[in-house]
Structures are given as C-alpha cells and as structure tokens.
Amino acid sequence: MATHGARGRSGGRPTLEEVAARAGVGRGTVSRVINGSPRVSDATRAAVEAAVAELGYVPNTAARALAANRTDAIALVVPEPETRFFAEPYFSDMLKGVGAALADTEMQLLLIFAGNERERARLAQYLAAHRVDGVLLVSVHADDPLPDLLAQLEIPAVISGPRSSAETLPSVDSDNYGGARQAVEHLLSRGRTRVAHITGRLDVYGAQRRVDGYREAMSDAGHGVDEGLIEAGDFTEEGGYRAMVALLERHSDIDAVFAASDVTAAGARRALLDAGRRIPQDVALVGYDDSAIARHMEPPLTSVRQPIEEMGRRMIDLLLTEVADRRPLASRGLERRQMVLATELVSRSSS
Amino acid sequence: MATHGARGRSGGRPTLEEVAARAGVGRGTVSRVINGSPRVSDATRAAVEAAVAELGYVPNTAARALAANRTDAIALVVPEPETRFFAEPYFSDMLKGVGAALADTEMQLLLIFAGNERERARLAQYLAAHRVDGVLLVSVHADDPLPDLLAQLEIPAVISGPRSSAETLPSVDSDNYGGARQAVEHLLSRGRTRVAHITGRLDVYGAQRRVDGYREAMSDAGHGVDEGLIEAGDFTEEGGYRAMVALLERHSDIDAVFAASDVTAAGARRALLDAGRRIPQDVALVGYDDSAIARHMEPPLTSVRQPIEEMGRRMIDLLLTEVADRRPLASRGLERRQMVLATELVSRSSS
DNA sequence: ATCACCGGTGGGAGCGCTCCCACACTACCT
DNA sequence: AGGTAGTGTGGGAGCGCTCCCACCGGTGAT
C-alpha cells in the first residue's frame, strides 16, 4: 500500500495507457473497465483490475472532465446573507447529510459563497464555465436571480426550501406547516389558550407556512385567530425581543408563545423575563429548529426539529437524478421532485 | 450581459481559439493575456480583452488543469470525529475566513469529509490523484496519518492547531497558552483564589497549552499549583459535568473554574448547580471559544475568544504561498510559517 | 456454404488549454 | 555592414482521458 510498482517515466502518476500496456489490452478497454461498462469479458476485466491495483492507478479527473464534458462535482451555494447563517446547526447538519450521501458517489462537493456582489459575480463565472454538474441551493430568497440564472444555463439545481408554492425547481423542505401545527397543538394541549406567534421573515416561504400552521391550528381548536396575537419577527434575537415587547403591550394575557426560530425564542425569552413573566409558569415558550441554543437555554426550550440531515441527503439524491437525466428544466415528473419531510416536536421544560 | 455574440458551432461556450480568431491574434497570445503575462503589447492586450468580453469567454478549467497540471482548487479536510464537530462556531467562523480569503483568488474550495474509514480511503484516492493543489487541515489528532500522507505525496498543507511543539507543517493557531492565562488572571483579579481547571482532551496540543497557561498563571500569582485543582475533561458537556463533580468532591472550597471549552463549562455549570453552588456568587466560571452557548447560558458565560475567522484567512494565505512556492516540505523558512494569533477575553456575568 | 449479426476489442481523433520553440522585427552594439 | 540581443508573437505538441468507428471472430439464420 505504500510504494507502488513500476511507474511511468519521471515518477508521474500512471496513466490509462500504462495500465493498458501492463494488462496487455488497449486503452479503450481499460476505460471501459474503469467506467464499469458491461461490454468487457470477465477475464479481461480481471486483468485490467489487477494492473490498476498494481500500478495504483487513479484516473486523472481533469482529463476526464475535458474529454467527457462533465466535472463530477456539484456546488453547494451559500448565499450567507448578512448574518453568520451557517453557524446555525441548520447548515452543519445539512452539510452532514450532504456529505453522507456524497460519500457513496464519485462526486465532489464545492463550497461556494455568494454573500456579496463580488462573490456573486464570481459565482456567475463559475456557472457560466460549467465547472459543476449541479447546484445545491440553500436558503434562497424569493427575489434571488440565481435560480433563473441556473435555469438559463441549464444547470441542474435543487433548492432547499421552495421560494413559493409555485416553485419550479426540484426542492426538499421540511413540513413547516405541520411543524407549526405541532407546536401550537402542543401548547393548546397543555391548557394554554392565549397563544401568540412571532413569525420569521415573511419573505421566506417557510416562515409563511409556519404562520399558516399557527392560524389553522388555532382556528381548528375553536380559538378564533386573533391577528393581534401575531407579530412579525425576522429570525433574529433582537427581532424576537421587539416582537415580544409589542405583543405584551397589546395583550398582557398571553400565556404561550410560538416563535418561528430558537433564536427568536431567545429574544422573546429575554423580553418575557424583563416583563417579570416566568417561563413556563406564566408563559410557555416553543421555538423552532432545535438548535444548540434550545438545549442550553434556561429553561431548556421546547422546539420543533427538522430532519435536516435527512434533507441534505435527499437533496443530493434529487440532484444526482437530475444530473443523470440531464434534462434540467423541461423534464417531466416535477410532481415527484418536490419533497416535504416531517418534523418532530422536542419537548423540554419551557412549555 | 444576457446574450452573447457569435459562438462556436452548436452553441458551446467559446474557446481560446475562437477568441484568438476574433481578436486576430494567435492562441498563445490570448493565453498570455488571460494569464496576465507581461509579454504582450498594450494594443494586443486591449484587442484580446475586447474579444473576451464580446464572446463572454470563460476559460475551461478542466483543459487548463490538464495542460498545466494544477487544479486551482484546495481542499478543506474535515476529520469530523465522533461528534458534530462543525456545528461549533469554530468551524463556521473558520469557513467564513477561508471563504473571504479565497474570494480574492481563483481558487475554489473543496469540502472533504474524512470521518470514517471509507471516507478516508476516498480521501487518499483524491490526494493520490492530485485533485487539489493544497490542503487545509483542521482539528487533526496527534496520531493522524494524514499529514504524513500529504508530505509523502508532496502536497502543500497547512494545519490549524499544531499537533505538538515539534509540528513540521505550517500552522496557524490561536494563543492557547496566553488565552488560558487571560482567563485565570481574570479570575484571580476578581479576588478568586481557589481556581480549578477542567482540561480538554489532552491528546490535543492546544488543550495541553491551556493547562500550561493555567499552571503558570497560578504560580506566577503566588498561588502554588495544586494538582488536585486540575481535572481532565474531553471537551464534552458530559466530561465537564463529571470533572466538576470530581473536583467538588476533592475540594469543596473551589471558588472559580476555568473550563477548556464552553461546552465543558456548560457541563460544569450543571454540576455546580446540582451541588447548590451559585454562579458567580459562590463559584465563578470561565469558558473557552466564546461560542453561541456562552451568550445564551444562564448566567451568560465569560469566555476566551479566538480570532477564528482571522485564522481561516491566515491559513489560506499560508497555503497559497506554499502552493505558489511548490516547495512543500524542504522549503526553508518554516520559522515564519507557524503563526500564533492573540485571544481576547469576553467578560460576562458568570465571573 | 453464405451472410448478417453481435459481443468484445483496439486505437484514432479530439476535448481546450499551456508550454515552449521558432520566427519575425527592432534596436543597439562593434 | 554584420552581428547580438531582446521583444512580441504564432502555432505545434501534448496533457490523459472518452467517444466512436472499425475490426475480428464466432454464432445462428438462410
């Protein structure tokens, strides 16, 4: 495993040609074996595989990419907006799923940041150069031009979190609507009646769906939907704080809060404590994401967990199918290309 | 910016050849312009640049890689041990620095997971195929064979956190020794005298340095070093809990704890509360990393912040120099290739 | 016996670039 | 006048692969 046998001249890595010579076959045959073509006799295949092993042959990706016009690479594009988006477990968990799914393939993963204009211009170049076979899009805003660019360049892409109910790209999402319902129903089942909701950024489709879930859970339970119990947040702690202050001002009888994210819940918590409310005795609190913050909050925060790792895996599956089909847009069967994964309520002492 | 001018036949992307034809020059000249060679007259350069702009030419990376035998890509290898290592802000912050530094270059970033044996084998293949020009190594254990493999393959690499004081690879690290001193001196300056230390995994060099810092800060302050005040942890919450329990058992008069990580501090906190100690009234607590946990802990945790984003940036600088020099190992000047960055104490109410 | 066919194979062409040698053409020295 | 650099340029060779056409020999149908 350490030193290899004979090499080409000058210590370079062995080439297809050398493997062919060693195995006593032609270049084409070795190529067929390497690529798993069925049109090779068993004897020949064995000979070639032996030669490959002896020489420690590893295909040259650049040559392959050039000849075959594919790159065997996909890009994960991180818009990474203003904030340190991916300090969130959301990102790392997804990466874990992506990594796991990718481990089964020959694909490599490129991480591309598209936070500012400069990076976006660079990304556009990348894509124009078709340096990747497919693209994974995470946390894309409704008005982002990226998806259109990808469509135009005919590069397969999968989006996590559709931009709207009319999303045209294949997508993987968790059940925001259902997750919100779970949270609210949980609070109601604990005897709470005045349940408020602090939303996420409403230009994010998933945040809207959570509001929908909140609304319908409330009305289905026979509580009318009091619009005054809904206050817009923006997924930040500061936003959560402000929203909670506003809510308490309007309705001092709130006995439960469903926040659209754990960070938002952290802000709400501060506002509640500042107002002298106890959690959960006076006001129960539920967050969303089940991030590290939730576990370490005082009291530990009940939260809705999304199967993010699973989402990452599914995104890769979808994307690889897409890449294999090479029918980026026109492809039929979009019905099966939008998946929604179930969420799970993690109950802790804040509710 | 939308549609391009004339293209090659069949709608493919324009090639060097086509740009050359358009500009009325030879292939070589276009190549020179693209690569910023000075051996081109101003007039010719302008003509070529115009042609490039008109055609929307973007170099084909695969062809370039094949011809020039370089990839313009570097890999960030994530050992990702047992735990979700990179859910820590450590990882994301570093990534941010890496991304920022990379944005100024043509290099692309590959993310490679090497968590299990299968992934490591795949990584070895990658490296053997020289699919990257350089490697960024984060959180490598002392006995990891990866650095040796890289040295053998003569692939430039930079490591974050040297494996020992005799580290041979270029490295970027924060001042673990100094950071620990800061923490301990801070506690002592607050009038604490019985300062305990819960260590990190002692097979991690940085953890050892923190112990050194603790020891010397204590003895420099005239307190002897009571080995009974040091208890081994492993960077986990559970380890922190156990260590704290052990410490309290030995010394009930402990009035301060310096934990080797925030997560460890979280464990220690639980143990302290379980034992009926108040933070900070009875026992002051200081962590390390200044992660999200620190801010959201109750009470908020004083912690030592490492300039991780900066570290990411420096690692890239170092690596690119290394790659440019193409003198991976033998290169002189290792003195200047190991950098240590200062830490900063973030004081909160836990101390 | 003749022919079409097919599994299996070898190897030419060519992917788009960089490298480098050769060739102007211009100074500038003897 | 002949040499000798030096600057700018064109284009051949070749990087290591995949694609595909040609070919070989063995079957089964005619």
CSV table of C-alpha atoms in Angstrom, one decimal, chain A residues 13-291:
chain,number,residue,atom,x,y,z
A,13,ARG,CA,1.3,9.0,-11.8
A,14,PRO,CA,0.4,6.1,-14.0
A,15,THR,CA,-1.9,6.8,-17.0
A,16,LEU,CA,-4.6,4.8,-18.7
A,17,GLU,CA,-2.1,4.0,-21.4
A,18,GLU,CA,0.3,2.4,-18.9
A,19,VAL,CA,-2.4,0.4,-17.3
A,20,ALA,CA,-3.4,-0.8,-20.8
A,21,ALA,CA,0.2,-1.8,-21.6
A,22,ARG,CA,0.6,-3.6,-18.3
A,23,ALA,CA,-2.7,-5.5,-18.8
A,24,GLY,CA,-1.9,-6.3,-22.4
A,25,VAL,CA,-5.0,-4.6,-23.7
A,26,GLY,CA,-6.0,-1.4,-25.4
A,27,ARG,CA,-6.8,2.0,-23.9
A,28,GLY,CA,-10.4,1.7,-24.8
A,29,THR,CA,-10.8,-1.5,-22.8
A,30,VAL,CA,-9.2,-0.1,-19.7
A,31,SER,CA,-11.5,2.9,-20.0
A,32,ARG,CA,-14.5,0.6,-20.2
A,33,VAL,CA,-13.4,-1.3,-17.1
A,34,ILE,CA,-12.8,1.9,-15.2
A,35,ASN,CA,-16.2,3.2,-16.1
A,36,GLY,CA,-18.0,-0.1,-15.4
A,37,SER,CA,-19.1,-0.8,-18.9
A,38,PRO,CA,-20.7,-4.2,-19.2
A,39,ARG,CA,-19.1,-4.8,-22.6
A,40,VAL,CA,-16.0,-6.4,-21.3
A,41,SER,CA,-15.2,-10.1,-20.8
A,42,ASP,CA,-14.7,-11.2,-17.3
A,43,ALA,CA,-11.1,-12.4,-18.0
A,44,THR,CA,-10.1,-9.0,-19.4
A,45,ARG,CA,-11.8,-7.1,-16.6
A,46,ALA,CA,-9.8,-9.1,-14.1
A,47,ALA,CA,-6.6,-8.5,-15.9
A,48,VAL,CA,-7.2,-4.8,-16.1
A,49,GLU,CA,-8.2,-4.6,-12.4
A,50,ALA,CA,-5.1,-6.3,-11.5
A,51,ALA,CA,-3.0,-3.9,-13.5
A,52,VAL,CA,-4.9,-1.0,-11.9
A,53,ALA,CA,-4.2,-2.3,-8.5
A,54,GLU,CA,-0.5,-3.0,-9.2
A,55,LEU,CA,0.2,0.4,-10.6
A,56,GLY,CA,-2.0,2.2,-8.1
A,57,TYR,CA,-3.8,3.9,-11.0
A,58,VAL,CA,-6.2,6.7,-10.2
A,59,PRO,CA,-7.9,8.4,-13.1
A,60,ASN,CA,-7.0,12.0,-13.9
A,61,THR,CA,-10.1,14.0,-13.3
A,62,ALA,CA,-9.1,16.9,-15.4
A,63,ALA,CA,-8.5,14.7,-18.4
A,64,ARG,CA,-11.8,13.0,-17.9
A,65,ALA,CA,-13.7,16.2,-17.4
A,66,LEU,CA,-12.2,17.6,-20.6
A,67,ALA,CA,-12.9,14.6,-22.7
A,68,ALA,CA,-16.3,13.8,-21.3
A,69,ASN,CA,-17.5,17.3,-20.7
A,70,ARG,CA,-18.6,16.8,-17.1
A,71,THR,CA,-17.0,17.6,-13.9
A,72,ASP,CA,-18.1,15.1,-11.3
A,73,ALA,CA,-18.6,18.0,-9.0
A,74,ILE,CA,-21.5,19.7,-7.5
A,75,ALA,CA,-21.6,23.0,-5.7
A,76,LEU,CA,-23.3,24.0,-2.5
A,77,VAL,CA,-24.0,27.6,-2.9
A,78,VAL,CA,-24.2,29.5,0.4
A,79,PRO,CA,-25.9,32.9,0.0
A,80,GLU,CA,-24.8,33.6,3.6
A,81,PRO,CA,-26.8,36.8,3.9
A,82,GLU,CA,-25.9,39.5,6.3
A,83,THR,CA,-25.6,37.1,9.3
A,84,ARG,CA,-23.5,34.1,10.0
A,85,PHE,CA,-26.1,31.9,8.6
A,86,PHE,CA,-24.2,28.8,8.8
A,87,ALA,CA,-23.2,29.0,12.4
A,88,GLU,CA,-26.7,27.6,12.7
A,89,PRO,CA,-26.9,23.9,13.2
A,90,TYR,CA,-29.2,24.1,10.1
A,91,PHE,CA,-26.2,24.4,7.9
A,92,SER,CA,-23.9,22.0,9.5
A,93,ASP,CA,-26.5,19.3,9.8
A,94,MET,CA,-27.4,19.7,6.2
A,95,LEU,CA,-23.8,19.5,5.3
A,96,LYS,CA,-23.6,16.3,7.2
A,97,GLY,CA,-26.4,14.8,5.2
A,98,VAL,CA,-24.9,16.0,2.0
A,99,GLY,CA,-21.5,14.6,2.9
A,100,ALA,CA,-23.0,11.2,3.8
A,101,ALA,CA,-24.9,11.0,0.6
A,102,LEU,CA,-22.0,12.1,-1.4
A,103,ALA,CA,-19.7,9.5,0.2
A,104,ASP,CA,-21.4,6.9,-1.9
A,105,THR,CA,-20.6,8.6,-5.1
A,106,GLU,CA,-17.6,9.9,-7.1
A,107,MET,CA,-18.9,13.4,-6.8
A,108,GLN,CA,-17.0,16.1,-5.1
A,109,LEU,CA,-18.5,18.9,-3.2
A,110,LEU,CA,-17.6,22.5,-3.8
A,111,LEU,CA,-18.5,25.2,-1.3
A,112,ILE,CA,-19.2,28.5,-2.9
A,113,PHE,CA,-20.0,31.6,-1.1
A,114,ALA,CA,-22.2,34.2,-2.7
A,115,GLY,CA,-22.6,36.6,0.1
A,116,ASN,CA,-21.7,39.9,-1.6
A,117,GLU,CA,-21.8,41.2,-5.1
A,118,ARG,CA,-18.3,40.3,-5.8
A,119,GLU,CA,-18.7,36.7,-4.8
A,120,ARG,CA,-21.9,36.5,-6.8
A,121,ALA,CA,-20.2,37.8,-9.9
A,122,ARG,CA,-17.5,35.1,-9.4
A,123,LEU,CA,-20.2,32.5,-8.9
A,124,ALA,CA,-21.8,33.6,-12.2
A,125,GLN,CA,-18.5,33.0,-13.9
A,126,TYR,CA,-18.2,29.6,-12.3
A,127,LEU,CA,-21.6,28.6,-13.5
A,128,ALA,CA,-21.0,30.0,-17.0
A,129,ALA,CA,-17.9,28.0,-17.2
A,130,HIS,CA,-20.0,24.9,-16.3
A,131,ARG,CA,-17.5,24.0,-13.7
A,132,VAL,CA,-20.0,22.0,-11.8
A,133,ASP,CA,-22.6,19.4,-12.9
A,134,GLY,CA,-25.2,20.6,-10.5
A,135,VAL,CA,-26.0,23.0,-7.8
A,136,LEU,CA,-27.5,22.8,-4.3
A,137,LEU,CA,-29.2,26.0,-3.3
A,138,VAL,CA,-29.9,26.7,0.4
A,139,SER,CA,-31.9,29.4,2.0
A,140,VAL,CA,-32.7,31.4,-1.2
A,141,HIS,CA,-34.8,34.4,-1.0
A,142,ALA,CA,-37.9,34.9,-3.1
A,143,ASP,CA,-36.3,37.5,-5.3
A,144,ASP,CA,-32.9,35.9,-5.8
A,145,PRO,CA,-31.9,35.8,-9.5
A,146,LEU,CA,-29.8,32.8,-9.0
A,147,PRO,CA,-32.4,30.1,-9.8
A,148,ASP,CA,-33.2,31.9,-13.1
A,149,LEU,CA,-29.5,32.0,-14.0
A,150,LEU,CA,-29.2,28.3,-13.4
A,151,ALA,CA,-32.3,27.6,-15.5
A,152,GLN,CA,-30.9,29.7,-18.3
A,153,LEU,CA,-27.6,27.9,-18.2
A,154,GLU,CA,-29.4,24.6,-18.0
A,155,ILE,CA,-27.6,23.5,-14.9
A,156,PRO,CA,-29.5,21.1,-12.7
A,157,ALA,CA,-30.3,22.5,-9.3
A,158,VAL,CA,-32.2,21.6,-6.2
A,159,ILE,CA,-33.4,24.1,-3.7
A,160,SER,CA,-33.9,23.6,0.0
A,161,GLY,CA,-37.0,25.5,1.0
A,162,PRO,CA,-39.1,26.4,-2.1
A,163,ARG,CA,-39.4,30.1,-2.8
A,164,SER,CA,-43.1,29.9,-3.1
A,165,SER,CA,-46.0,27.5,-3.6
A,166,ALA,CA,-45.3,27.8,-7.3
A,167,GLU,CA,-41.6,26.7,-7.0
A,168,THR,CA,-40.5,25.3,-10.3
A,169,LEU,CA,-37.2,23.9,-9.1
A,170,PRO,CA,-37.0,20.5,-7.5
A,171,SER,CA,-37.0,21.0,-3.8
A,172,VAL,CA,-36.6,19.4,-0.4
A,173,ASP,CA,-38.3,21.0,2.5
A,174,SER,CA,-39.5,20.1,6.0
A,175,ASP,CA,-43.1,20.4,6.8
A,176,ASN,CA,-43.2,24.0,8.1
A,177,TYR,CA,-47.0,24.0,8.2
A,178,GLY,CA,-47.2,20.7,10.1
A,179,GLY,CA,-44.3,21.7,12.4
A,180,ALA,CA,-46.1,24.9,13.3
A,181,ARG,CA,-49.3,22.9,14.0
A,182,GLN,CA,-47.4,20.5,16.2
A,183,ALA,CA,-46.1,23.4,18.2
A,184,VAL,CA,-49.4,25.1,18.6
A,185,GLU,CA,-51.3,22.0,19.3
A,186,HIS,CA,-48.8,21.1,21.9
A,187,LEU,CA,-49.3,24.4,23.7
A,188,LEU,CA,-53.1,24.1,23.4
A,189,SER,CA,-53.0,20.6,24.8
A,190,ARG,CA,-51.1,21.9,27.8
A,191,GLY,CA,-54.1,24.1,28.5
A,192,ARG,CA,-52.8,27.3,27.1
A,193,THR,CA,-55.3,29.4,25.3
A,194,ARG,CA,-53.8,32.8,24.5
A,195,VAL,CA,-51.1,31.5,22.2
A,196,ALA,CA,-49.1,34.2,20.4
A,197,HIS,CA,-46.9,33.7,17.3
A,198,ILE,CA,-43.7,35.6,16.5
A,199,THR,CA,-43.1,35.0,12.8
A,200,GLY,CA,-39.9,34.7,10.8
A,201,ARG,CA,-39.0,36.8,7.8
A,202,LEU,CA,-42.2,36.7,5.8
A,203,ASP,CA,-40.4,36.9,2.5
A,204,VAL,CA,-39.2,33.4,3.3
A,205,TYR,CA,-41.9,30.9,2.2
A,206,GLY,CA,-41.3,28.6,5.1
A,207,ALA,CA,-42.0,31.4,7.5
A,208,GLN,CA,-45.3,32.0,5.9
A,209,ARG,CA,-46.2,28.4,6.1
A,210,ARG,CA,-45.5,28.4,9.8
A,211,VAL,CA,-47.9,31.3,10.2
A,212,ASP,CA,-50.5,29.3,8.2
A,213,GLY,CA,-49.9,26.3,10.5
A,214,TYR,CA,-50.3,28.5,13.5
A,215,ARG,CA,-53.5,30.1,12.2
A,216,GLU,CA,-55.2,26.8,11.3
A,217,ALA,CA,-54.2,25.1,14.5
A,218,MET,CA,-55.8,27.9,16.4
A,219,SER,CA,-59.0,28.0,14.4
A,220,ASP,CA,-59.3,24.2,14.3
A,221,ALA,CA,-59.1,24.2,18.1
A,222,GLY,CA,-62.0,26.5,18.2
A,223,HIS,CA,-60.0,29.6,19.2
A,224,GLY,CA,-60.5,32.3,16.7
A,225,VAL,CA,-57.5,33.7,15.1
A,226,ASP,CA,-56.7,36.9,16.8
A,227,GLU,CA,-54.4,38.8,14.4
A,228,GLY,CA,-53.2,40.8,17.3
A,229,LEU,CA,-51.5,37.7,18.6
A,230,ILE,CA,-49.3,37.5,15.6
A,231,GLU,CA,-46.2,39.7,15.4
A,232,ALA,CA,-43.6,39.8,12.7
A,233,GLY,CA,-40.1,38.9,13.6
A,234,ASP,CA,-37.1,38.3,11.4
A,235,PHE,CA,-35.4,35.2,12.8
A,236,THR,CA,-33.0,37.3,14.9
A,237,GLU,CA,-32.8,37.5,18.6
A,238,GLU,CA,-33.3,41.2,18.5
A,239,GLY,CA,-36.4,40.8,16.4
A,240,GLY,CA,-37.8,38.3,18.8
A,241,TYR,CA,-37.3,40.7,21.7
A,242,ARG,CA,-39.0,43.5,19.9
A,243,ALA,CA,-41.9,41.4,18.8
A,244,MET,CA,-42.4,40.0,22.3
A,245,VAL,CA,-42.4,43.5,23.8
A,246,ALA,CA,-45.0,44.6,21.2
A,247,LEU,CA,-47.2,41.5,21.9
A,248,LEU,CA,-47.1,42.0,25.7
A,249,GLU,CA,-48.1,45.6,25.2
A,250,ARG,CA,-51.1,44.6,23.1
A,251,HIS,CA,-52.1,41.5,25.1
A,252,SER,CA,-51.0,41.2,28.7
A,253,ASP,CA,-52.9,37.9,28.9
A,254,ILE,CA,-50.7,35.9,26.6
A,255,ASP,CA,-49.9,32.6,28.2
A,256,ALA,CA,-47.9,30.9,25.4
A,257,VAL,CA,-45.6,31.9,22.6
A,258,PHE,CA,-44.7,30.0,19.5
A,259,ALA,CA,-41.5,31.6,18.0
A,260,ALA,CA,-40.5,30.9,14.4
A,261,SER,CA,-37.0,30.0,15.4
A,262,ASP,CA,-35.0,29.2,18.5
A,263,VAL,CA,-33.0,32.4,18.2
A,264,THR,CA,-36.3,34.3,18.0
A,265,ALA,CA,-37.4,32.4,21.1
A,266,ALA,CA,-34.2,33.5,22.9
A,267,GLY,CA,-35.2,37.1,22.2
A,268,ALA,CA,-38.7,36.6,23.3
A,269,ARG,CA,-37.5,34.9,26.5
A,270,ARG,CA,-35.5,38.0,27.4
A,271,ALA,CA,-38.5,40.2,26.9
A,272,LEU,CA,-40.7,37.9,29.0
A,273,LEU,CA,-38.2,37.9,31.8
A,274,ASP,CA,-37.8,41.6,31.6
A,275,ALA,CA,-41.5,41.9,31.9
A,276,GLY,CA,-41.4,39.7,35.0
A,277,ARG,CA,-43.1,36.7,33.4
A,278,ARG,CA,-41.9,33.3,34.4
A,279,ILE,CA,-41.3,30.5,31.9
A,280,PRO,CA,-43.2,28.2,31.7
A,281,GLN,CA,-45.4,29.1,34.7
A,282,ASP,CA,-46.7,32.3,33.3
A,283,VAL,CA,-45.9,31.9,29.7
A,284,ALA,CA,-44.9,28.8,27.8
A,285,LEU,CA,-42.4,29.1,25.0
A,286,VAL,CA,-41.8,27.0,22.0
A,287,GLY,CA,-39.1,27.5,19.4
A,288,TYR,CA,-38.2,26.1,16.0
A,289,ASP,CA,-35.0,24.3,14.7
A,290,ASP,CA,-34.0,22.5,17.9
A,291,SER,CA,-30.6,24.1,17.8
